Amino acid sequence: MKNIITHTIRYEHSPEAVWDYLTKSELLAQWLMPNDFQPIAGYEFNFKVNPMPAYDFDGIVYCKVLEIEPFKKLTYSWKGGPEKGKINLDTIVEWTLTPKDGGTELLLEHRGFKDVNLSIFSIMDAGWLKNMKEVATLLNTQNAGK
């Protein structure tokens, strides 16, 4: 079984502009989920969405910033389950930004899925790609307003 989600997308924007959408709570909420994220190593935060009982998910993603290198790399844990204290999804999300051809290449690696997570894996795989494309739309809209 494949146990890592990997997507790469190139943006026509600087690493700093892309970084903002990964690390500013209000911008992150525009393309991913409401959250209380802060770009501080060791900081624990949550993403919140509607519960999905069919997938044993209570709607809260429990995260912790594991590594942060401004404009280059952001890594955090991504845990969820059917209720607080009961985790059946224990994974790592890693974003790597690379300046490329006057823009930014963004690599997502979401790893650590176990066999029990097969159903959620395919949903998240498609969801991450959709969300990464949404960042491009938001960046382009933001630049159009300038």
PDB file of N, CA and C in Angstrom, residues 75-119:
ATOM      1  N   THR A  75       7.155  21.656   8.748  1.00  0.00           N
ATOM      2  CA  THR A  75       6.745  20.287   9.046  1.00  0.00           C
ATOM      3  C   THR A  75       5.913  20.291  10.314  1.00  0.00           C
ATOM      4  N   TYR A  76       4.777  19.584  10.265  1.00  0.00           N
ATOM      5  CA  TYR A  76       3.973  19.439  11.471  1.00  0.00           C
ATOM      6  C   TYR A  76       3.303  18.070  11.519  1.00  0.00           C
ATOM      7  N   SER A  77       3.008  17.636  12.750  1.00  0.00           N
ATOM      8  CA  SER A  77       2.270  16.392  12.924  1.00  0.00           C
ATOM      9  C   SER A  77       0.812  16.652  12.546  1.00  0.00           C
ATOM     10  N   TRP A  78       0.121  15.590  12.163  1.00  0.00           N
ATOM     11  CA  TRP A  78      -1.284  15.659  11.726  1.00  0.00           C
ATOM     12  C   TRP A  78      -1.966  14.421  12.285  1.00  0.00           C
ATOM     13  N   LYS A  79      -2.735  14.601  13.368  1.00  0.00           N
ATOM     14  CA  LYS A  79      -3.360  13.468  14.049  1.00  0.00           C
ATOM     15  C   LYS A  79      -4.866  13.685  14.155  1.00  0.00           C
ATOM     16  N   GLY A  80      -5.595  12.596  14.049  1.00  0.00           N
ATOM     17  CA  GLY A  80      -7.042  12.681  14.189  1.00  0.00           C
ATOM     18  C   GLY A  80      -7.628  11.347  14.585  1.00  0.00           C
ATOM     19  N   GLY A  81      -8.895  11.402  14.957  1.00  0.00           N
ATOM     20  CA  GLY A  81      -9.582  10.185  15.347  1.00  0.00           C
ATOM     21  C   GLY A  81     -11.043  10.446  15.640  1.00  0.00           C
ATOM     22  N   PRO A  82     -11.720   9.427  16.188  1.00  0.00           N
ATOM     23  CA  PRO A  82     -13.158   9.529  16.417  1.00  0.00           C
ATOM     24  C   PRO A  82     -13.543  10.393  17.613  1.00  0.00           C
ATOM     25  N   GLU A  83     -12.594  10.644  18.516  1.00  0.00           N
ATOM     26  CA  GLU A  83     -12.878  11.473  19.694  1.00  0.00           C
ATOM     27  C   GLU A  83     -11.563  11.884  20.348  1.00  0.00           C
ATOM     28  N   LYS A  84     -11.647  12.938  21.162  1.00  0.00           N
ATOM     29  CA  LYS A  84     -10.439  13.427  21.835  1.00  0.00           C
ATOM     30  C   LYS A  84      -9.788  12.290  22.625  1.00  0.00           C
ATOM     31  N   GLY A  85      -8.492  12.154  22.451  1.00  0.00           N
ATOM     32  CA  GLY A  85      -7.750  11.116  23.157  1.00  0.00           C
ATOM     33  C   GLY A  85      -7.704   9.777  22.441  1.00  0.00           C
ATOM     34  N   LYS A  86      -8.467   9.626  21.376  1.00  0.00           N
ATOM     35  CA  LYS A  86      -8.453   8.376  20.609  1.00  0.00           C
ATOM     36  C   LYS A  86      -7.991   8.708  19.189  1.00  0.00           C
ATOM     37  N   ILE A  87      -6.719   8.449  18.905  1.00  0.00           N
ATOM     38  CA  ILE A  87      -6.101   8.785  17.629  1.00  0.00           C
ATOM     39  C   ILE A  87      -5.935   7.531  16.775  1.00  0.00           C
ATOM     40  N   ASN A  88      -6.460   7.571  15.539  1.00  0.00           N
ATOM     41  CA  ASN A  88      -6.240   6.457  14.618  1.00  0.00           C
ATOM     42  C   ASN A  88      -5.555   6.931  13.331  1.00  0.00           C
ATOM     43  N   LEU A  89      -5.243   8.220  13.267  1.00  0.00           N
ATOM     44  CA  LEU A  89      -4.488   8.782  12.147  1.00  0.00           C
ATOM     45  C   LEU A  89      -3.335   9.577  12.753  1.00  0.00           C
ATOM     46  N   ASP A  90      -2.125   9.103  12.572  1.00  0.00           N
ATOM     47  CA  ASP A  90      -0.940   9.730  13.166  1.00  0.00           C
ATOM     48  C   ASP A  90       0.094   9.878  12.053  1.00  0.00           C
ATOM     49  N   THR A  91       0.126  11.080  11.459  1.00  0.00           N
ATOM     50  CA  THR A  91       0.934  11.306  10.265  1.00  0.00           C
ATOM     51  C   THR A  91       1.737  12.599  10.381  1.00  0.00           C
ATOM     52  N   ILE A  92       2.548  12.849   9.366  1.00  0.00           N
ATOM     53  CA  ILE A  92       3.398  14.041   9.300  1.00  0.00           C
ATOM     54  C   ILE A  92       3.153  14.740   7.965  1.00  0.00           C
ATOM     55  N   VAL A  93       2.973  16.064   8.022  1.00  0.00           N
ATOM     56  CA  VAL A  93       2.839  16.891   6.823  1.00  0.00           C
ATOM     57  C   VAL A  93       4.112  17.724   6.694  1.00  0.00           C
ATOM     58  N   GLU A  94       4.717  17.697   5.506  1.00  0.00           N
ATOM     59  CA  GLU A  94       5.934  18.469   5.263  1.00  0.00           C
ATOM     60  C   GLU A  94       5.782  19.265   3.978  1.00  0.00           C
ATOM     61  N   TRP A  95       6.015  20.558   4.086  1.00  0.00           N
ATOM     62  CA  TRP A  95       6.000  21.473   2.943  1.00  0.00           C
ATOM     63  C   TRP A  95       7.419  21.924   2.666  1.00  0.00           C
ATOM     64  N   THR A  96       7.859  21.851   1.411  1.00  0.00           N
ATOM     65  CA  THR A  96       9.175  22.337   1.012  1.00  0.00           C
ATOM     66  C   THR A  96       8.991  23.317  -0.131  1.00  0.00           C
ATOM     67  N   LEU A  97       9.532  24.519   0.026  1.00  0.00           N
ATOM     68  CA  LEU A  97       9.443  25.563  -0.986  1.00  0.00           C
ATOM     69  C   LEU A  97      10.800  25.742  -1.639  1.00  0.00           C
ATOM     70  N   THR A  98      10.809  25.773  -2.973  1.00  0.00           N
ATOM     71  CA  THR A  98      12.045  25.940  -3.722  1.00  0.00           C
ATOM     72  C   THR A  98      11.840  27.030  -4.776  1.00  0.00           C
ATOM     73  N   PRO A  99      12.668  28.091  -4.754  1.00  0.00           N
ATOM     74  CA  PRO A  99      12.559  29.098  -5.824  1.00  0.00           C
ATOM     75  C   PRO A  99      12.854  28.426  -7.166  1.00  0.00           C
ATOM     76  N   LYS A 100      12.011  28.724  -8.167  1.00  0.00           N
ATOM     77  CA  LYS A 100      12.208  28.080  -9.458  1.00  0.00           C
ATOM     78  C   LYS A 100      11.608  28.945 -10.563  1.00  0.00           C
ATOM     79  N   ASP A 101      12.441  29.276 -11.552  1.00  0.00           N
ATOM     80  CA  ASP A 101      11.999  30.008 -12.741  1.00  0.00           C
ATOM     81  C   ASP A 101      11.184  31.258 -12.400  1.00  0.00           C
ATOM     82  N   GLY A 102      11.641  32.022 -11.433  1.00  0.00           N
ATOM     83  CA  GLY A 102      10.958  33.259 -11.062  1.00  0.00           C
ATOM     84  C   GLY A 102       9.723  33.059 -10.211  1.00  0.00           C
ATOM     85  N   GLY A 103       9.459  31.832  -9.805  1.00  0.00           N
ATOM     86  CA  GLY A 103       8.309  31.531  -8.958  1.00  0.00           C
ATOM     87  C   GLY A 103       8.727  30.599  -7.833  1.00  0.00           C
ATOM     88  N   THR A 104       7.804  29.746  -7.426  1.00  0.00           N
ATOM     89  CA  THR A 104       8.070  28.821  -6.322  1.00  0.00           C
ATOM     90  C   THR A 104       7.513  27.443  -6.645  1.00  0.00           C
ATOM     91  N   GLU A 105       8.330  26.426  -6.424  1.00  0.00           N
ATOM     92  CA  GLU A 105       7.853  25.057  -6.488  1.00  0.00           C
ATOM     93  C   GLU A 105       7.550  24.632  -5.055  1.00  0.00           C
ATOM     94  N   LEU A 106       6.321  24.165  -4.838  1.00  0.00           N
ATOM     95  CA  LEU A 106       5.899  23.723  -3.510  1.00  0.00           C
ATOM     96  C   LEU A 106       5.693  22.212  -3.538  1.00  0.00           C
ATOM     97  N   LEU A 107       6.419  21.535  -2.677  1.00  0.00           N
ATOM     98  CA  LEU A 107       6.320  20.085  -2.546  1.00  0.00           C
ATOM     99  C   LEU A 107       5.612  19.763  -1.237  1.00  0.00           C
ATOM    100  N   LEU A 108       4.575  18.948  -1.326  1.00  0.00           N
ATOM    101  CA  LEU A 108       3.884  18.431  -0.148  1.00  0.00           C
ATOM    102  C   LEU A 108       4.213  16.958  -0.022  1.00  0.00           C
ATOM    103  N   GLU A 109       4.597  16.553   1.174  1.00  0.00           N
ATOM    104  CA  GLU A 109       4.726  15.134   1.509  1.00  0.00           C
ATOM    105  C   GLU A 109       3.936  14.914   2.789  1.00  0.00           C
ATOM    106  N   HIS A 110       2.921  14.083   2.698  1.00  0.00           N
ATOM    107  CA  HIS A 110       2.108  13.728   3.865  1.00  0.00           C
ATOM    108  C   HIS A 110       2.294  12.228   4.051  1.00  0.00           C
ATOM    109  N   ARG A 111       3.017  11.860   5.096  1.00  0.00           N
ATOM    110  CA  ARG A 111       3.439  10.466   5.247  1.00  0.00           C
ATOM    111  C   ARG A 111       3.025   9.870   6.598  1.00  0.00           C
ATOM    112  N   GLY A 112       3.075   8.535   6.642  1.00  0.00           N
ATOM    113  CA  GLY A 112       2.812   7.826   7.888  1.00  0.00           C
ATOM    114  C   GLY A 112       1.465   7.128   7.942  1.00  0.00           C
ATOM    115  N   PHE A 113       0.770   7.050   6.806  1.00  0.00           N
ATOM    116  CA  PHE A 113      -0.530   6.386   6.793  1.00  0.00           C
ATOM    117  C   PHE A 113      -0.362   4.888   7.035  1.00  0.00           C
ATOM    118  N   LYS A 114      -1.258   4.333   7.820  1.00  0.00           N
ATOM    119  CA  LYS A 114      -1.258   2.893   8.108  1.00  0.00           C
ATOM    120  C   LYS A 114      -2.431   2.251   7.374  1.00  0.00           C
ATOM    121  N   ASP A 115      -2.467   0.925   7.340  1.00  0.00           N
ATOM    122  CA  ASP A 115      -3.532   0.195   6.650  1.00  0.00           C
ATOM    123  C   ASP A 115      -4.924   0.623   7.093  1.00  0.00           C
ATOM    124  N   VAL A 116      -5.086   0.944   8.366  1.00  0.00           N
ATOM    125  CA  VAL A 116      -6.395   1.334   8.895  1.00  0.00           C
ATOM    126  C   VAL A 116      -6.884   2.647   8.268  1.00  0.00           C
ATOM    127  N   ASN A 117      -5.987   3.403   7.672  1.00  0.00           N
ATOM    128  CA  ASN A 117      -6.316   4.706   7.116  1.00  0.00           C
ATOM    129  C   ASN A 117      -6.564   4.694   5.605  1.00  0.00           C
ATOM    130  N   LEU A 118      -6.817   3.526   5.033  1.00  0.00           N
ATOM    131  CA  LEU A 118      -6.972   3.425   3.580  1.00  0.00           C
ATOM    132  C   LEU A 118      -8.070   4.331   3.034  1.00  0.00           C
ATOM    133  N   SER A 119      -9.222   4.356   3.681  1.00  0.00           N
ATOM    134  CA  SER A 119     -10.336   5.143   3.153  1.00  0.00           C
ATOM    135  C   SER A 119     -10.041   6.636   3.194  1.00  0.00           C
TER     136      SER A 119
END
